[in-house]
């Protein structure tokens, strides 16, 4: 049973935490339906705020784990929900050790796999297991991209992630090579996850209303067995350098690591620019970098 919240003055959104609280019940319902949470699953919400999404998730699964940085909101959440309904971690989601969080909340990693070709996307039995995390959240715009990168190391322990982000960020995440929004974020996220943009959310769904439109994205980690064999550090370095100055050709952008002949040996045109390359091409360049490093 939900605890009764004592009378308090209304919470004032704090700009330093990037707080825009979701209040549209219709949008909340669409997000929860998209997540399709089931009892027994480990649901972790980042930034529960005023609990619009939290309460709807608890109705579905009975218990939610949440991470909240704002002390005032954390106190209100503890007053509103009993420990049987909500486990609250009062911390900065950017500073906590996500490996520790995952280890404390779930069993050994599971290899999530996509549904068979042509199959109805009903999540599948693996996604209904309680062996890994399902992470959700209306992420503050000012920390969304760093947080997406912070979650990469625990992808193996995650079933899926459903986030509400700035539309511009989601569009970049799902962008195809050659488009204006394709960049470092696109490559890094598409390498590790299967991404689906679900729907846009208008500004009026929040209080206070943000200056931009939001979007909801689904992120399903690729099974480890599906990932290309590549050194993660080399891959990250190559992608960062290639997009560091978008107008530079790869020959110039990667000159610190590879020369033109080595780039060409990776089946990549040295005169091409980063935004034209597929994820697979970046994998090839990263492998070449590792091979060159071993000969030095």
PDB file of C-alpha atoms in Angstrom:
ATOM      1  CA  UNK A   1       0.000   0.000   0.000  1.00  0.00           C
ATOM      2  CA  UNK A   2       1.301   3.469  -0.882  1.00  0.00           C
ATOM      3  CA  UNK A   3       2.208   5.544   2.164  1.00  0.00           C
ATOM      4  CA  UNK A   4       0.324   8.788   2.744  1.00  0.00           C
ATOM      5  CA  UNK A   5       2.465  11.829   1.983  1.00  0.00           C
ATOM      6  CA  UNK A   6       2.316  14.526   4.680  1.00  0.00           C
ATOM      7  CA  UNK A   7       1.505  18.071   3.652  1.00  0.00           C
ATOM      8  CA  UNK A   8       4.486  19.811   2.061  1.00  0.00           C
ATOM      9  CA  UNK A   9       4.968  22.919  -0.005  1.00  0.00           C
ATOM     10  CA  UNK A  10       5.151  22.078  -3.730  1.00  0.00           C
ATOM     11  CA  UNK A  11       8.615  21.110  -4.933  1.00  0.00           C
ATOM     12  CA  UNK A  12      10.268  23.760  -7.065  1.00  0.00           C
ATOM     13  CA  UNK A  13      12.138  22.392 -10.079  1.00  0.00           C
ATOM     14  CA  UNK A  14      15.887  22.888  -9.750  1.00  0.00           C
ATOM     15  CA  UNK A  15      17.611  24.053 -12.895  1.00  0.00           C
ATOM     16  CA  UNK A  16      20.981  22.673 -11.808  1.00  0.00           C
ATOM     17  CA  UNK A  17      19.487  19.184 -11.883  1.00  0.00           C
ATOM     18  CA  UNK A  18      17.775  19.794 -15.223  1.00  0.00           C
ATOM     19  CA  UNK A  19      14.362  19.034 -13.731  1.00  0.00           C
ATOM     20  CA  UNK A  20      11.339  18.924 -16.062  1.00  0.00           C
ATOM     21  CA  UNK A  21       8.690  16.716 -14.496  1.00  0.00           C
ATOM     22  CA  UNK A  22       6.473  14.543 -16.657  1.00  0.00           C
ATOM     23  CA  UNK A  23       2.799  15.090 -15.751  1.00  0.00           C
ATOM     24  CA  UNK A  24       0.839  13.911 -18.800  1.00  0.00           C
ATOM     25  CA  UNK A  25      -0.951  10.686 -17.818  1.00  0.00           C
ATOM     26  CA  UNK A  26      -1.377   9.677 -21.445  1.00  0.00           C
ATOM     27  CA  UNK A  27       2.362   9.905 -22.112  1.00  0.00           C
ATOM     28  CA  UNK A  28       3.114   7.988 -18.908  1.00  0.00           C
ATOM     29  CA  UNK A  29       0.773   5.207 -20.049  1.00  0.00           C
ATOM     30  CA  UNK A  30       2.430   5.021 -23.482  1.00  0.00           C
ATOM     31  CA  UNK A  31       5.882   4.755 -21.924  1.00  0.00           C
ATOM     32  CA  UNK A  32       4.839   2.033 -19.475  1.00  0.00           C
ATOM     33  CA  UNK A  33       3.096   0.097 -22.238  1.00  0.00           C
ATOM     34  CA  UNK A  34       6.276   0.328 -24.334  1.00  0.00           C
ATOM     35  CA  UNK A  35       8.368  -0.963 -21.434  1.00  0.00           C
ATOM     36  CA  UNK A  36       5.837  -3.712 -20.679  1.00  0.00           C
ATOM     37  CA  UNK A  37       7.266  -4.431 -17.193  1.00  0.00           C
ATOM     38  CA  UNK A  38       6.448  -7.764 -15.564  1.00  0.00           C
ATOM     39  CA  UNK A  39       6.407  -8.827 -11.885  1.00  0.00           C
ATOM     40  CA  UNK A  40       9.738 -10.251 -10.790  1.00  0.00           C
ATOM     41  CA  UNK A  41      11.800  -8.132 -13.164  1.00  0.00           C
ATOM     42  CA  UNK A  42      14.486  -5.785 -11.825  1.00  0.00           C
ATOM     43  CA  UNK A  43      13.328  -2.308 -12.841  1.00  0.00           C
ATOM     44  CA  UNK A  44      15.783   0.540 -12.197  1.00  0.00           C
ATOM     45  CA  UNK A  45      14.538   4.074 -12.723  1.00  0.00           C
ATOM     46  CA  UNK A  46      16.986   6.944 -13.080  1.00  0.00           C
ATOM     47  CA  UNK A  47      15.580  10.218 -11.742  1.00  0.00           C
ATOM     48  CA  UNK A  48      12.099   9.305 -10.473  1.00  0.00           C
ATOM     49  CA  UNK A  49      11.388  12.961  -9.712  1.00  0.00           C
ATOM     50  CA  UNK A  50       7.751  13.389  -8.715  1.00  0.00           C
ATOM     51  CA  UNK A  51       7.045   9.705  -9.379  1.00  0.00           C
ATOM     52  CA  UNK A  52       4.700   9.980 -12.378  1.00  0.00           C
ATOM     53  CA  UNK A  53       6.443   7.048 -14.048  1.00  0.00           C
ATOM     54  CA  UNK A  54       7.499   5.411 -10.774  1.00  0.00           C
ATOM     55  CA  UNK A  55       3.979   4.931  -9.474  1.00  0.00           C
ATOM     56  CA  UNK A  56       2.784   3.485 -12.797  1.00  0.00           C
ATOM     57  CA  UNK A  57       5.700   1.033 -12.834  1.00  0.00           C
ATOM     58  CA  UNK A  58       5.035  -0.020  -9.245  1.00  0.00           C
ATOM     59  CA  UNK A  59       1.427  -0.760 -10.173  1.00  0.00           C
ATOM     60  CA  UNK A  60       2.706  -3.186 -12.819  1.00  0.00           C
ATOM     61  CA  UNK A  61       5.632  -4.887 -11.057  1.00  0.00           C
ATOM     62  CA  UNK A  62       5.097  -4.249  -7.336  1.00  0.00           C
ATOM     63  CA  UNK A  63       8.604  -2.944  -6.660  1.00  0.00           C
ATOM     64  CA  UNK A  64      10.981  -0.493  -8.317  1.00  0.00           C
ATOM     65  CA  UNK A  65      14.566   0.509  -7.591  1.00  0.00           C
ATOM     66  CA  UNK A  66      15.318   4.165  -8.243  1.00  0.00           C
ATOM     67  CA  UNK A  67      18.266   6.572  -8.221  1.00  0.00           C
ATOM     68  CA  UNK A  68      17.551  10.171  -7.218  1.00  0.00           C
ATOM     69  CA  UNK A  69      20.077  12.977  -6.683  1.00  0.00           C
ATOM     70  CA  UNK A  70      17.694  15.581  -5.233  1.00  0.00           C
ATOM     71  CA  UNK A  71      17.466  15.273  -1.429  1.00  0.00           C
ATOM     72  CA  UNK A  72      14.065  16.941  -1.222  1.00  0.00           C
ATOM     73  CA  UNK A  73      12.565  14.636  -3.853  1.00  0.00           C
ATOM     74  CA  UNK A  74      14.206  11.611  -2.225  1.00  0.00           C
ATOM     75  CA  UNK A  75      12.567  12.504   1.106  1.00  0.00           C
ATOM     76  CA  UNK A  76       9.180  12.897  -0.574  1.00  0.00           C
ATOM     77  CA  UNK A  77       9.562   9.547  -2.335  1.00  0.00           C
ATOM     78  CA  UNK A  78      10.403   7.780   0.949  1.00  0.00           C
ATOM     79  CA  UNK A  79       7.317   9.299   2.544  1.00  0.00           C
ATOM     80  CA  UNK A  80       5.082   8.351  -0.340  1.00  0.00           C
ATOM     81  CA  UNK A  81       6.245   4.764  -0.941  1.00  0.00           C
ATOM     82  CA  UNK A  82       7.048   2.025   1.537  1.00  0.00           C
ATOM     83  CA  UNK A  83      10.288   0.051   1.323  1.00  0.00           C
ATOM     84  CA  UNK A  84       8.274  -2.859  -0.060  1.00  0.00           C
ATOM     85  CA  UNK A  85       7.352  -0.711  -3.059  1.00  0.00           C
ATOM     86  CA  UNK A  86      10.486   1.366  -3.632  1.00  0.00           C
ATOM     87  CA  UNK A  87      14.187   0.909  -2.991  1.00  0.00           C
ATOM     88  CA  UNK A  88      15.787   4.328  -3.272  1.00  0.00           C
ATOM     89  CA  UNK A  89      19.457   5.080  -3.905  1.00  0.00           C
ATOM     90  CA  UNK A  90      20.157   8.726  -3.146  1.00  0.00           C
ATOM     91  CA  UNK A  91      23.069   9.436  -5.469  1.00  0.00           C
ATOM     92  CA  UNK A  92      24.281  11.030  -8.685  1.00  0.00           C
ATOM     93  CA  UNK A  93      23.668   8.561 -11.519  1.00  0.00           C
ATOM     94  CA  UNK A  94      26.774   9.891 -13.267  1.00  0.00           C
ATOM     95  CA  UNK A  95      29.050   9.211 -10.305  1.00  0.00           C
ATOM     96  CA  UNK A  96      27.874   5.858  -9.018  1.00  0.00           C
ATOM     97  CA  UNK A  97      29.650   2.667 -10.057  1.00  0.00           C
ATOM     98  CA  UNK A  98      27.152   0.987 -12.363  1.00  0.00           C
ATOM     99  CA  UNK A  99      29.038  -2.297 -12.169  1.00  0.00           C
ATOM    100  CA  UNK A 100      28.431  -2.316  -8.409  1.00  0.00           C
ATOM    101  CA  UNK A 101      24.782  -1.388  -8.924  1.00  0.00           C
ATOM    102  CA  UNK A 102      24.290  -4.188 -11.441  1.00  0.00           C
ATOM    103  CA  UNK A 103      26.121  -6.739  -9.302  1.00  0.00           C
ATOM    104  CA  UNK A 104      24.025  -5.886  -6.258  1.00  0.00           C
ATOM    105  CA  UNK A 105      20.708  -6.004  -8.086  1.00  0.00           C
ATOM    106  CA  UNK A 106      20.924  -8.918 -10.464  1.00  0.00           C
ATOM    107  CA  UNK A 107      22.307 -12.382 -11.050  1.00  0.00           C
ATOM    108  CA  UNK A 108      25.148 -13.205 -13.492  1.00  0.00           C
ATOM    109  CA  UNK A 109      24.904 -11.635 -16.972  1.00  0.00           C
ATOM    110  CA  UNK A 110      22.430 -12.914 -19.517  1.00  0.00           C
ATOM    111  CA  UNK A 111      22.936 -12.818 -23.269  1.00  0.00           C
ATOM    112  CA  UNK A 112      19.907 -11.010 -24.631  1.00  0.00           C
ATOM    113  CA  UNK A 113      18.980 -11.896 -28.166  1.00  0.00           C
ATOM    114  CA  UNK A 114      16.674 -10.201 -30.691  1.00  0.00           C
ATOM    115  CA  UNK A 115      13.366 -11.842 -31.584  1.00  0.00           C
ATOM    116  CA  UNK A 116      13.525 -14.265 -34.549  1.00  0.00           C
ATOM    117  CA  UNK A 117      13.092 -12.714 -37.990  1.00  0.00           C
ATOM    118  CA  UNK A 118       9.419 -12.160 -38.711  1.00  0.00           C
ATOM    119  CA  UNK A 119       8.376 -12.880 -35.130  1.00  0.00           C
ATOM    120  CA  UNK A 120       5.983 -10.596 -33.264  1.00  0.00           C
ATOM    121  CA  UNK A 121       7.946  -8.347 -30.925  1.00  0.00           C
ATOM    122  CA  UNK A 122       6.421  -9.551 -27.656  1.00  0.00           C
ATOM    123  CA  UNK A 123       9.735  -9.269 -25.763  1.00  0.00           C
ATOM    124  CA  UNK A 124      10.369 -13.004 -25.639  1.00  0.00           C
ATOM    125  CA  UNK A 125      10.957 -15.205 -22.608  1.00  0.00           C
ATOM    126  CA  UNK A 126      14.507 -13.990 -22.035  1.00  0.00           C
ATOM    127  CA  UNK A 127      13.376 -10.402 -21.535  1.00  0.00           C
ATOM    128  CA  UNK A 128      10.865 -11.496 -18.881  1.00  0.00           C
ATOM    129  CA  UNK A 129      13.564 -13.132 -16.745  1.00  0.00           C
ATOM    130  CA  UNK A 130      14.754 -11.556 -13.501  1.00  0.00           C
ATOM    131  CA  UNK A 131      18.417 -12.156 -14.283  1.00  0.00           C
ATOM    132  CA  UNK A 132      19.264  -8.661 -15.507  1.00  0.00           C
ATOM    133  CA  UNK A 133      18.312  -5.015 -15.239  1.00  0.00           C
ATOM    134  CA  UNK A 134      15.658  -3.102 -17.105  1.00  0.00           C
ATOM    135  CA  UNK A 135      16.662   0.558 -16.865  1.00  0.00           C
ATOM    136  CA  UNK A 136      14.210   3.396 -17.473  1.00  0.00           C
ATOM    137  CA  UNK A 137      14.116   7.121 -16.975  1.00  0.00           C
ATOM    138  CA  UNK A 138      13.224  10.630 -18.040  1.00  0.00           C
ATOM    139  CA  UNK A 139      16.838  11.774 -18.216  1.00  0.00           C
ATOM    140  CA  UNK A 140      17.859  15.389 -17.622  1.00  0.00           C
ATOM    141  CA  UNK A 141      19.095  16.834 -20.892  1.00  0.00           C
ATOM    142  CA  UNK A 142      22.311  18.128 -19.347  1.00  0.00           C
ATOM    143  CA  UNK A 143      23.560  14.649 -18.399  1.00  0.00           C
ATOM    144  CA  UNK A 144      21.900  12.388 -20.957  1.00  0.00           C
ATOM    145  CA  UNK A 145      24.840  11.778 -23.289  1.00  0.00           C
ATOM    146  CA  UNK A 146      27.452  11.256 -20.529  1.00  0.00           C
ATOM    147  CA  UNK A 147      25.047   8.883 -18.789  1.00  0.00           C
ATOM    148  CA  UNK A 148      24.511   6.830 -21.949  1.00  0.00           C
ATOM    149  CA  UNK A 149      28.277   6.346 -22.130  1.00  0.00           C
ATOM    150  CA  UNK A 150      28.476   5.565 -18.397  1.00  0.00           C
ATOM    151  CA  UNK A 151      26.010   2.709 -18.899  1.00  0.00           C
ATOM    152  CA  UNK A 152      27.985   1.065 -21.720  1.00  0.00           C
ATOM    153  CA  UNK A 153      30.197  -1.058 -19.404  1.00  0.00           C
ATOM    154  CA  UNK A 154      27.149  -2.763 -17.844  1.00  0.00           C
ATOM    155  CA  UNK A 155      25.299  -3.493 -21.086  1.00  0.00           C
ATOM    156  CA  UNK A 156      25.942  -7.208 -20.617  1.00  0.00           C
ATOM    157  CA  UNK A 157      23.847  -7.099 -17.435  1.00  0.00           C
ATOM    158  CA  UNK A 158      20.972  -5.168 -19.006  1.00  0.00           C
ATOM    159  CA  UNK A 159      17.891  -6.554 -20.741  1.00  0.00           C
ATOM    160  CA  UNK A 160      16.868  -3.192 -22.151  1.00  0.00           C
ATOM    161  CA  UNK A 161      16.778   0.553 -21.528  1.00  0.00           C
ATOM    162  CA  UNK A 162      13.871   2.908 -22.171  1.00  0.00           C
ATOM    163  CA  UNK A 163      14.773   6.577 -21.922  1.00  0.00           C
ATOM    164  CA  UNK A 164      13.092   9.873 -22.600  1.00  0.00           C
ATOM    165  CA  UNK A 165      15.704  12.219 -24.042  1.00  0.00           C
ATOM    166  CA  UNK A 166      15.953  15.380 -26.049  1.00  0.00           C
ATOM    167  CA  UNK A 167      14.630  14.606 -29.557  1.00  0.00           C
ATOM    168  CA  UNK A 168      17.871  15.808 -31.087  1.00  0.00           C
ATOM    169  CA  UNK A 169      19.831  13.245 -29.045  1.00  0.00           C
ATOM    170  CA  UNK A 170      17.556  10.346 -30.001  1.00  0.00           C
ATOM    171  CA  UNK A 171      17.669  11.360 -33.657  1.00  0.00           C
ATOM    172  CA  UNK A 172      21.461  11.261 -33.472  1.00  0.00           C
ATOM    173  CA  UNK A 173      21.456   7.868 -31.755  1.00  0.00           C
ATOM    174  CA  UNK A 174      19.415   6.230 -34.527  1.00  0.00           C
ATOM    175  CA  UNK A 175      20.878   8.207 -37.468  1.00  0.00           C
ATOM    176  CA  UNK A 176      22.226   6.441 -40.550  1.00  0.00           C
ATOM    177  CA  UNK A 177      25.668   7.105 -42.069  1.00  0.00           C
ATOM    178  CA  UNK A 178      25.656  10.118 -44.344  1.00  0.00           C
ATOM    179  CA  UNK A 179      22.992  12.029 -42.440  1.00  0.00           C
ATOM    180  CA  UNK A 180      23.599  15.347 -40.725  1.00  0.00           C
ATOM    181  CA  UNK A 181      22.864  13.917 -37.266  1.00  0.00           C
ATOM    182  CA  UNK A 182      25.161  10.871 -37.611  1.00  0.00           C
ATOM    183  CA  UNK A 183      28.132  11.196 -35.273  1.00  0.00           C
ATOM    184  CA  UNK A 184      30.147   9.707 -32.447  1.00  0.00           C
ATOM    185  CA  UNK A 185      27.039   9.019 -30.355  1.00  0.00           C
ATOM    186  CA  UNK A 186      25.414   7.186 -33.288  1.00  0.00           C
ATOM    187  CA  UNK A 187      28.387   4.877 -33.807  1.00  0.00           C
ATOM    188  CA  UNK A 188      29.030   4.105 -30.141  1.00  0.00           C
ATOM    189  CA  UNK A 189      25.389   3.368 -29.338  1.00  0.00           C
ATOM    190  CA  UNK A 190      24.647   1.395 -32.527  1.00  0.00           C
ATOM    191  CA  UNK A 191      27.723  -0.753 -31.972  1.00  0.00           C
ATOM    192  CA  UNK A 192      26.443  -1.945 -28.578  1.00  0.00           C
ATOM    193  CA  UNK A 193      22.646  -1.684 -28.836  1.00  0.00           C
ATOM    194  CA  UNK A 194      19.713  -2.278 -31.139  1.00  0.00           C
ATOM    195  CA  UNK A 195      17.970   1.093 -31.089  1.00  0.00           C
ATOM    196  CA  UNK A 196      14.343   1.995 -31.770  1.00  0.00           C
ATOM    197  CA  UNK A 197      12.912   5.477 -31.615  1.00  0.00           C
ATOM    198  CA  UNK A 198       9.393   4.953 -30.238  1.00  0.00           C
ATOM    199  CA  UNK A 199       7.631   8.334 -30.241  1.00  0.00           C
ATOM    200  CA  UNK A 200       8.012  12.059 -29.632  1.00  0.00           C
ATOM    201  CA  UNK A 201       6.726  13.825 -26.520  1.00  0.00           C
ATOM    202  CA  UNK A 202       5.571  17.468 -26.733  1.00  0.00           C
ATOM    203  CA  UNK A 203       6.863  20.159 -24.410  1.00  0.00           C
ATOM    204  CA  UNK A 204       3.477  20.558 -22.761  1.00  0.00           C
ATOM    205  CA  UNK A 205       3.757  17.071 -21.220  1.00  0.00           C
ATOM    206  CA  UNK A 206       6.210  18.496 -18.655  1.00  0.00           C
ATOM    207  CA  UNK A 207       6.223  21.020 -15.821  1.00  0.00           C
ATOM    208  CA  UNK A 208       8.071  23.253 -16.218  1.00  0.00           C
ATOM    209  CA  UNK A 209       7.944  22.874 -20.002  1.00  0.00           C
ATOM    210  CA  UNK A 210      11.394  22.403 -21.591  1.00  0.00           C
ATOM    211  CA  UNK A 211      12.502  24.444 -24.580  1.00  0.00           C
ATOM    212  CA  UNK A 212      12.675  21.410 -26.847  1.00  0.00           C
ATOM    213  CA  UNK A 213      10.664  18.342 -27.879  1.00  0.00           C
ATOM    214  CA  UNK A 214      11.542  15.012 -26.270  1.00  0.00           C
ATOM    215  CA  UNK A 215      11.593  11.476 -27.666  1.00  0.00           C
ATOM    216  CA  UNK A 216      11.425   7.998 -26.163  1.00  0.00           C
ATOM    217  CA  UNK A 217      14.021   5.449 -27.280  1.00  0.00           C
ATOM    218  CA  UNK A 218      14.353   1.712 -26.673  1.00  0.00           C
ATOM    219  CA  UNK A 219      17.883   0.301 -26.334  1.00  0.00           C
ATOM    220  CA  UNK A 220      18.415  -3.452 -26.374  1.00  0.00           C
ATOM    221  CA  UNK A 221      22.009  -4.582 -25.851  1.00  0.00           C
ATOM    222  CA  UNK A 222      23.364  -6.845 -28.557  1.00  0.00           C
ATOM    223  CA  UNK A 223      24.300 -10.291 -27.322  1.00  0.00           C
ATOM    224  CA  UNK A 224      28.031 -10.564 -26.647  1.00  0.00           C
ATOM    225  CA  UNK A 225      28.199 -13.352 -29.226  1.00  0.00           C
ATOM    226  CA  UNK A 226      26.931 -10.896 -31.865  1.00  0.00           C
ATOM    227  CA  UNK A 227      29.496  -8.176 -31.161  1.00  0.00           C
ATOM    228  CA  UNK A 228      32.473  -7.867 -33.537  1.00  0.00           C
ATOM    229  CA  UNK A 229      35.799  -8.845 -32.032  1.00  0.00           C
ATOM    230  CA  UNK A 230      37.481  -5.515 -31.491  1.00  0.00           C
ATOM    231  CA  UNK A 231      39.435  -3.817 -28.730  1.00  0.00           C
ATOM    232  CA  UNK A 232      36.948  -1.506 -26.983  1.00  0.00           C
ATOM    233  CA  UNK A 233      39.560   1.137 -26.155  1.00  0.00           C
ATOM    234  CA  UNK A 234      40.897   1.238 -29.707  1.00  0.00           C
ATOM    235  CA  UNK A 235      37.363   1.478 -31.085  1.00  0.00           C
ATOM    236  CA  UNK A 236      36.464   4.378 -28.794  1.00  0.00           C
ATOM    237  CA  UNK A 237      39.702   6.223 -29.665  1.00  0.00           C
ATOM    238  CA  UNK A 238      39.228   5.856 -33.403  1.00  0.00           C
ATOM    239  CA  UNK A 239      35.593   6.989 -33.302  1.00  0.00           C
ATOM    240  CA  UNK A 240      36.369   9.980 -31.077  1.00  0.00           C
ATOM    241  CA  UNK A 241      39.290  11.078 -33.253  1.00  0.00           C
ATOM    242  CA  UNK A 242      37.372  10.628 -36.504  1.00  0.00           C
ATOM    243  CA  UNK A 243      34.504  12.846 -35.332  1.00  0.00           C
ATOM    244  CA  UNK A 244      36.734  15.262 -33.414  1.00  0.00           C
ATOM    245  CA  UNK A 245      36.793  17.603 -36.387  1.00  0.00           C
ATOM    246  CA  UNK A 246      33.993  16.552 -38.704  1.00  0.00           C
ATOM    247  CA  UNK A 247      35.222  18.525 -41.709  1.00  0.00           C
ATOM    248  CA  UNK A 248      38.565  16.737 -41.771  1.00  0.00           C
ATOM    249  CA  UNK A 249      39.153  13.724 -43.964  1.00  0.00           C
ATOM    250  CA  UNK A 250      40.008  10.483 -42.186  1.00  0.00           C
ATOM    251  CA  UNK A 251      43.562  10.786 -43.468  1.00  0.00           C
ATOM    252  CA  UNK A 252      43.958  13.961 -41.409  1.00  0.00           C
ATOM    253  CA  UNK A 253      41.661  13.086 -38.497  1.00  0.00           C
ATOM    254  CA  UNK A 254      43.379   9.742 -37.843  1.00  0.00           C
ATOM    255  CA  UNK A 255      46.933  10.802 -38.698  1.00  0.00           C
ATOM    256  CA  UNK A 256      48.006  10.294 -35.075  1.00  0.00           C
ATOM    257  CA  UNK A 257      47.122   6.598 -35.329  1.00  0.00           C
ATOM    258  CA  UNK A 258      47.086   5.496 -38.977  1.00  0.00           C
ATOM    259  CA  UNK A 259      48.541   6.686 -42.274  1.00  0.00           C
ATOM    260  CA  UNK A 260      46.666   6.735 -45.569  1.00  0.00           C
ATOM    261  CA  UNK A 261      47.898   3.304 -46.653  1.00  0.00           C
ATOM    262  CA  UNK A 262      46.819   1.730 -43.366  1.00  0.00           C
ATOM    263  CA  UNK A 263      43.392   3.338 -43.653  1.00  0.00           C
ATOM    264  CA  UNK A 264      43.047   2.072 -47.225  1.00  0.00           C
ATOM    265  CA  UNK A 265      44.122  -1.404 -46.073  1.00  0.00           C
ATOM    266  CA  UNK A 266      41.022  -1.339 -43.843  1.00  0.00           C
ATOM    267  CA  UNK A 267      38.844  -0.962 -46.973  1.00  0.00           C
ATOM    268  CA  UNK A 268      38.170   2.670 -46.105  1.00  0.00           C
ATOM    269  CA  UNK A 269      38.827   5.665 -48.362  1.00  0.00           C
ATOM    270  CA  UNK A 270      41.396   7.921 -46.623  1.00  0.00           C
ATOM    271  CA  UNK A 271      39.697  10.935 -48.223  1.00  0.00           C
ATOM    272  CA  UNK A 272      36.308  10.064 -46.754  1.00  0.00           C
ATOM    273  CA  UNK A 273      34.846  11.859 -43.751  1.00  0.00           C
ATOM    274  CA  UNK A 274      33.716  10.173 -40.565  1.00  0.00           C
ATOM    275  CA  UNK A 275      29.990  10.788 -41.091  1.00  0.00           C
ATOM    276  CA  UNK A 276      30.006   8.599 -44.221  1.00  0.00           C
ATOM    277  CA  UNK A 277      31.382   5.474 -42.498  1.00  0.00           C
ATOM    278  CA  UNK A 278      29.324   2.564 -41.205  1.00  0.00           C
ATOM    279  CA  UNK A 279      29.854   1.058 -37.764  1.00  0.00           C
ATOM    280  CA  UNK A 280      31.536  -1.895 -39.487  1.00  0.00           C
ATOM    281  CA  UNK A 281      34.064   0.440 -41.140  1.00  0.00           C
ATOM    282  CA  UNK A 282      35.013   1.849 -37.744  1.00  0.00           C
ATOM    283  CA  UNK A 283      35.490  -1.710 -36.500  1.00  0.00           C
ATOM    284  CA  UNK A 284      37.880  -2.337 -39.398  1.00  0.00           C
ATOM    285  CA  UNK A 285      39.883   0.806 -38.624  1.00  0.00           C
ATOM    286  CA  UNK A 286      40.078  -0.149 -34.946  1.00  0.00           C
ATOM    287  CA  UNK A 287      41.375  -3.599 -35.796  1.00  0.00           C
ATOM    288  CA  UNK A 288      43.997  -2.031 -38.058  1.00  0.00           C
ATOM    289  CA  UNK A 289      45.043   0.283 -35.221  1.00  0.00           C
ATOM    290  CA  UNK A 290      45.530  -2.705 -32.888  1.00  0.00           C
ATOM    291  CA  UNK A 291      47.490  -4.581 -35.539  1.00  0.00           C
ATOM    292  CA  UNK A 292      49.764  -1.572 -36.134  1.00  0.00           C
ATOM    293  CA  UNK A 293      50.283  -1.083 -32.379  1.00  0.00           C
ATOM    294  CA  UNK A 294      51.458  -4.687 -31.981  1.00  0.00           C
ATOM    295  CA  UNK A 295      54.169  -4.164 -34.611  1.00  0.00           C
ATOM    296  CA  UNK A 296      55.631  -1.082 -32.930  1.00  0.00           C
TER     297      UNK A 296
END
